[in-house]
Amino acid sequence: MLWGMARKTANDDPLAPVTLAVGQEELLLDRAVQEVVAAAKAADADTDVRDLTPDQLQPGTLAELTSPSLFAERKVVVVRNAQDLSADTVKDVKAYLGSPAEEITLVLAHAGGAKGKGLLDAARKAGAREVACAKMTKPAERLGFVRAEFRTLGRSAAPEACQALVDAIGSDLRELASAVSQLCADVEGTIDAAVVGRYYTGRAEASSFEVADRAVEGRAAEALEALRWSLSTGVAPVLITSALAQGVRGIGKLLSARGGRPNDLARELGMPPWKIDRVRQQMRGWTQDGVAVALRAVAEADAGVKGGGDDPEYALEKAVVTIARAARSRRG
């Protein structure tokens, strides 16, 4: 029987006698449970599901729930926060792991830390199927999660769109998952960064461009104030470096372009005509050397924000001050 359990683990069968969902990411724990329940109901629509907290699973309760019944019904028994079970109940669960009952699927959701480690080890030793539900602390993990969500829903999203979604929404997996399903429901065809921008980054981009505009106009104090406000309202630092880069590049393009009407320049530089007028006003005081210095500062800030430095806020402040100083290079 135990060997069969291990073999099922290799095939990742949600109806393995025991599933161990390990970690502290609530969304993933819920999904691990839902997957088992859905598989059981697909096998038998009348499956009885018991979802229990540690205080509901007293010594003897598991034996009652798993004792053979006259009707041999299929059952799913879910135990939440299994690390908090009492010592006596843990003994019950360990005994059950040695001889799991037919037609019953046990799901143990466990935080995965040192607390209750004996139960975790026993379930692993018994060959339980394991589902990893660890918190996603790194941006790259969240990016992978968003990509996988789109794939699961059978949709394709541009890499920039996935990144923009993570930047706009942050670390809450439930919000990320719901944003992905919202986009898939509302948008036909490939989901690109522009679509994500329309839906989710309006506020963030507006305040990011506020920082960039003040910096390229040489107004350091106002740019720093806008920067602090943006960061305090949860705007992702990468959105701010992106806005700074666009602001400085726009000035660089216009400095090296020949004079001309805004419409002609707009076509040549790939900017809307209103932007040409705005960048022209911001250009006063800039030199090509100033642009080079500012672009270097943006690149350094970008590296600092993406993990090259310890303090993204400081990296951005330094870039803003350098850009504002470069904006006055012709006057200075």
PDB file of C-alpha atoms in Angstrom, residues 128-262:
ATOM      1  CA  ALA A 128       2.571  11.327   0.720  1.00  0.00           C
ATOM      2  CA  ARG A 129       2.096  13.306  -2.476  1.00  0.00           C
ATOM      3  CA  GLU A 130       3.549  16.762  -1.790  1.00  0.00           C
ATOM      4  CA  VAL A 131       2.466  20.142  -3.174  1.00  0.00           C
ATOM      5  CA  ALA A 132       4.758  23.135  -2.582  1.00  0.00           C
ATOM      6  CA  CYS A 133       2.856  26.216  -1.376  1.00  0.00           C
ATOM      7  CA  ALA A 134       5.716  28.438  -0.201  1.00  0.00           C
ATOM      8  CA  LYS A 135       5.320  32.216  -0.171  1.00  0.00           C
ATOM      9  CA  MET A 136       6.725  33.873  -3.286  1.00  0.00           C
ATOM     10  CA  THR A 137       9.132  36.473  -1.957  1.00  0.00           C
ATOM     11  CA  LYS A 138      11.132  37.194  -5.123  1.00  0.00           C
ATOM     12  CA  PRO A 139       9.783  39.299  -8.024  1.00  0.00           C
ATOM     13  CA  ALA A 140      11.044  36.607 -10.460  1.00  0.00           C
ATOM     14  CA  GLU A 141       8.852  33.990  -8.718  1.00  0.00           C
ATOM     15  CA  ARG A 142       5.798  36.244  -8.973  1.00  0.00           C
ATOM     16  CA  LEU A 143       6.580  36.829 -12.631  1.00  0.00           C
ATOM     17  CA  GLY A 144       6.724  33.040 -13.159  1.00  0.00           C
ATOM     18  CA  PHE A 145       3.405  32.718 -11.314  1.00  0.00           C
ATOM     19  CA  VAL A 146       1.719  35.298 -13.609  1.00  0.00           C
ATOM     20  CA  ARG A 147       3.069  33.553 -16.737  1.00  0.00           C
ATOM     21  CA  ALA A 148       1.777  30.208 -15.470  1.00  0.00           C
ATOM     22  CA  GLU A 149      -1.656  31.735 -14.728  1.00  0.00           C
ATOM     23  CA  PHE A 150      -1.963  32.958 -18.323  1.00  0.00           C
ATOM     24  CA  ARG A 151      -0.819  29.528 -19.594  1.00  0.00           C
ATOM     25  CA  THR A 152      -3.373  27.732 -17.400  1.00  0.00           C
ATOM     26  CA  LEU A 153      -6.119  29.892 -18.889  1.00  0.00           C
ATOM     27  CA  GLY A 154      -4.829  29.057 -22.399  1.00  0.00           C
ATOM     28  CA  ARG A 155      -3.839  32.628 -23.211  1.00  0.00           C
ATOM     29  CA  SER A 156      -0.641  34.246 -24.351  1.00  0.00           C
ATOM     30  CA  ALA A 157       0.681  37.412 -22.728  1.00  0.00           C
ATOM     31  CA  ALA A 158       3.765  39.382 -23.785  1.00  0.00           C
ATOM     32  CA  PRO A 159       6.670  39.166 -21.275  1.00  0.00           C
ATOM     33  CA  GLU A 160       6.433  42.971 -20.821  1.00  0.00           C
ATOM     34  CA  ALA A 161       2.713  42.575 -19.973  1.00  0.00           C
ATOM     35  CA  CYS A 162       3.496  40.016 -17.247  1.00  0.00           C
ATOM     36  CA  GLN A 163       6.200  42.300 -15.836  1.00  0.00           C
ATOM     37  CA  ALA A 164       3.881  45.334 -15.946  1.00  0.00           C
ATOM     38  CA  LEU A 165       1.232  43.388 -14.015  1.00  0.00           C
ATOM     39  CA  VAL A 166       3.698  42.390 -11.276  1.00  0.00           C
ATOM     40  CA  ASP A 167       4.970  45.992 -11.108  1.00  0.00           C
ATOM     41  CA  ALA A 168       1.476  47.438 -10.870  1.00  0.00           C
ATOM     42  CA  ILE A 169      -0.073  44.979  -8.413  1.00  0.00           C
ATOM     43  CA  GLY A 170       2.825  43.885  -6.231  1.00  0.00           C
ATOM     44  CA  SER A 171       3.147  40.769  -4.113  1.00  0.00           C
ATOM     45  CA  ASP A 172      -0.452  39.683  -3.405  1.00  0.00           C
ATOM     46  CA  LEU A 173      -0.926  36.418  -5.334  1.00  0.00           C
ATOM     47  CA  ARG A 174      -4.707  36.515  -5.031  1.00  0.00           C
ATOM     48  CA  GLU A 175      -4.778  39.978  -6.615  1.00  0.00           C
ATOM     49  CA  LEU A 176      -2.364  38.870  -9.338  1.00  0.00           C
ATOM     50  CA  ALA A 177      -4.458  35.775 -10.102  1.00  0.00           C
ATOM     51  CA  SER A 178      -7.662  37.789 -10.201  1.00  0.00           C
ATOM     52  CA  ALA A 179      -6.052  40.429 -12.471  1.00  0.00           C
ATOM     53  CA  VAL A 180      -4.966  37.697 -14.902  1.00  0.00           C
ATOM     54  CA  SER A 181      -8.442  36.166 -15.052  1.00  0.00           C
ATOM     55  CA  GLN A 182     -10.007  39.636 -15.454  1.00  0.00           C
ATOM     56  CA  LEU A 183      -7.698  40.415 -18.403  1.00  0.00           C
ATOM     57  CA  CYS A 184      -8.393  37.032 -20.004  1.00  0.00           C
ATOM     58  CA  ALA A 185     -12.135  37.604 -19.672  1.00  0.00           C
ATOM     59  CA  ASP A 186     -12.075  41.142 -21.076  1.00  0.00           C
ATOM     60  CA  VAL A 187      -9.367  41.107 -23.749  1.00  0.00           C
ATOM     61  CA  GLU A 188      -9.258  39.127 -26.977  1.00  0.00           C
ATOM     62  CA  GLY A 189      -5.998  38.080 -28.622  1.00  0.00           C
ATOM     63  CA  THR A 190      -2.535  38.567 -27.148  1.00  0.00           C
ATOM     64  CA  ILE A 191      -2.371  40.569 -23.942  1.00  0.00           C
ATOM     65  CA  ASP A 192       0.344  43.219 -24.233  1.00  0.00           C
ATOM     66  CA  ALA A 193       1.848  45.812 -21.904  1.00  0.00           C
ATOM     67  CA  ALA A 194      -0.377  48.592 -23.296  1.00  0.00           C
ATOM     68  CA  VAL A 195      -3.506  46.691 -22.234  1.00  0.00           C
ATOM     69  CA  VAL A 196      -2.100  46.090 -18.745  1.00  0.00           C
ATOM     70  CA  GLY A 197      -1.200  49.784 -18.593  1.00  0.00           C
ATOM     71  CA  ARG A 198      -4.766  50.786 -19.413  1.00  0.00           C
ATOM     72  CA  TYR A 199      -6.176  48.522 -16.736  1.00  0.00           C
ATOM     73  CA  TYR A 200      -3.749  48.644 -13.866  1.00  0.00           C
ATOM     74  CA  THR A 201      -0.938  51.159 -14.058  1.00  0.00           C
ATOM     75  CA  GLY A 202      -2.785  54.396 -14.726  1.00  0.00           C
ATOM     76  CA  ARG A 203      -2.263  55.820 -11.259  1.00  0.00           C
ATOM     77  CA  ALA A 204       1.243  54.451 -10.916  1.00  0.00           C
ATOM     78  CA  GLU A 205       2.382  55.738 -14.300  1.00  0.00           C
ATOM     79  CA  ALA A 206       0.870  59.175 -13.715  1.00  0.00           C
ATOM     80  CA  SER A 207       2.903  59.640 -10.543  1.00  0.00           C
ATOM     81  CA  SER A 208       6.036  58.083 -12.123  1.00  0.00           C
ATOM     82  CA  PHE A 209       5.907  60.614 -14.975  1.00  0.00           C
ATOM     83  CA  GLU A 210       5.381  63.402 -12.451  1.00  0.00           C
ATOM     84  CA  VAL A 211       8.762  62.460 -10.909  1.00  0.00           C
ATOM     85  CA  ALA A 212      10.422  62.294 -14.356  1.00  0.00           C
ATOM     86  CA  ASP A 213       8.956  65.611 -15.574  1.00  0.00           C
ATOM     87  CA  ARG A 214      10.119  67.520 -12.489  1.00  0.00           C
ATOM     88  CA  ALA A 215      13.593  65.929 -12.686  1.00  0.00           C
ATOM     89  CA  VAL A 216      14.228  66.725 -16.384  1.00  0.00           C
ATOM     90  CA  GLU A 217      13.001  70.288 -15.761  1.00  0.00           C
ATOM     91  CA  GLY A 218      15.800  70.657 -13.179  1.00  0.00           C
ATOM     92  CA  ARG A 219      13.367  70.978 -10.262  1.00  0.00           C
ATOM     93  CA  ALA A 220      15.137  68.648  -7.845  1.00  0.00           C
ATOM     94  CA  ALA A 221      13.168  69.431  -4.655  1.00  0.00           C
ATOM     95  CA  GLU A 222       9.775  68.925  -6.371  1.00  0.00           C
ATOM     96  CA  ALA A 223      11.018  65.756  -8.102  1.00  0.00           C
ATOM     97  CA  LEU A 224      12.186  64.299  -4.758  1.00  0.00           C
ATOM     98  CA  GLU A 225       8.852  65.178  -3.136  1.00  0.00           C
ATOM     99  CA  ALA A 226       6.956  63.462  -5.992  1.00  0.00           C
ATOM    100  CA  LEU A 227       9.313  60.465  -5.720  1.00  0.00           C
ATOM    101  CA  ARG A 228       8.679  60.018  -1.998  1.00  0.00           C
ATOM    102  CA  TRP A 229       4.935  60.327  -2.490  1.00  0.00           C
ATOM    103  CA  SER A 230       4.972  57.752  -5.320  1.00  0.00           C
ATOM    104  CA  LEU A 231       6.948  55.238  -3.285  1.00  0.00           C
ATOM    105  CA  SER A 232       4.747  55.762  -0.200  1.00  0.00           C
ATOM    106  CA  THR A 233       1.614  55.004  -2.259  1.00  0.00           C
ATOM    107  CA  GLY A 234       3.078  51.717  -3.450  1.00  0.00           C
ATOM    108  CA  VAL A 235       4.293  52.634  -6.959  1.00  0.00           C
ATOM    109  CA  ALA A 236       6.882  50.046  -8.045  1.00  0.00           C
ATOM    110  CA  PRO A 237      10.427  51.513  -8.282  1.00  0.00           C
ATOM    111  CA  VAL A 238      10.891  49.968 -11.763  1.00  0.00           C
ATOM    112  CA  LEU A 239       8.008  52.096 -13.079  1.00  0.00           C
ATOM    113  CA  ILE A 240       9.844  55.206 -11.874  1.00  0.00           C
ATOM    114  CA  THR A 241      13.182  54.249 -13.475  1.00  0.00           C
ATOM    115  CA  SER A 242      11.299  53.500 -16.685  1.00  0.00           C
ATOM    116  CA  ALA A 243       9.652  56.965 -16.628  1.00  0.00           C
ATOM    117  CA  LEU A 244      13.021  58.642 -15.901  1.00  0.00           C
ATOM    118  CA  ALA A 245      14.604  56.777 -18.821  1.00  0.00           C
ATOM    119  CA  GLN A 246      11.794  57.844 -21.174  1.00  0.00           C
ATOM    120  CA  GLY A 247      12.078  61.467 -20.037  1.00  0.00           C
ATOM    121  CA  VAL A 248      15.843  61.669 -20.553  1.00  0.00           C
ATOM    122  CA  ARG A 249      15.747  59.737 -23.860  1.00  0.00           C
ATOM    123  CA  GLY A 250      13.053  62.077 -25.192  1.00  0.00           C
ATOM    124  CA  ILE A 251      15.320  65.065 -24.524  1.00  0.00           C
ATOM    125  CA  GLY A 252      18.286  63.273 -26.100  1.00  0.00           C
ATOM    126  CA  LYS A 253      16.263  62.499 -29.245  1.00  0.00           C
ATOM    127  CA  LEU A 254      15.027  66.065 -29.615  1.00  0.00           C
ATOM    128  CA  LEU A 255      18.487  67.565 -28.992  1.00  0.00           C
ATOM    129  CA  SER A 256      19.972  65.536 -31.829  1.00  0.00           C
ATOM    130  CA  ALA A 257      17.000  66.033 -34.191  1.00  0.00           C
ATOM    131  CA  ARG A 258      16.976  68.815 -36.732  1.00  0.00           C
ATOM    132  CA  GLY A 259      14.463  71.618 -36.184  1.00  0.00           C
ATOM    133  CA  GLY A 260      11.073  71.195 -37.761  1.00  0.00           C
ATOM    134  CA  ARG A 261       7.361  71.221 -37.179  1.00  0.00           C
ATOM    135  CA  PRO A 262       6.097  69.073 -34.304  1.00  0.00           C
TER     136      PRO A 262
END
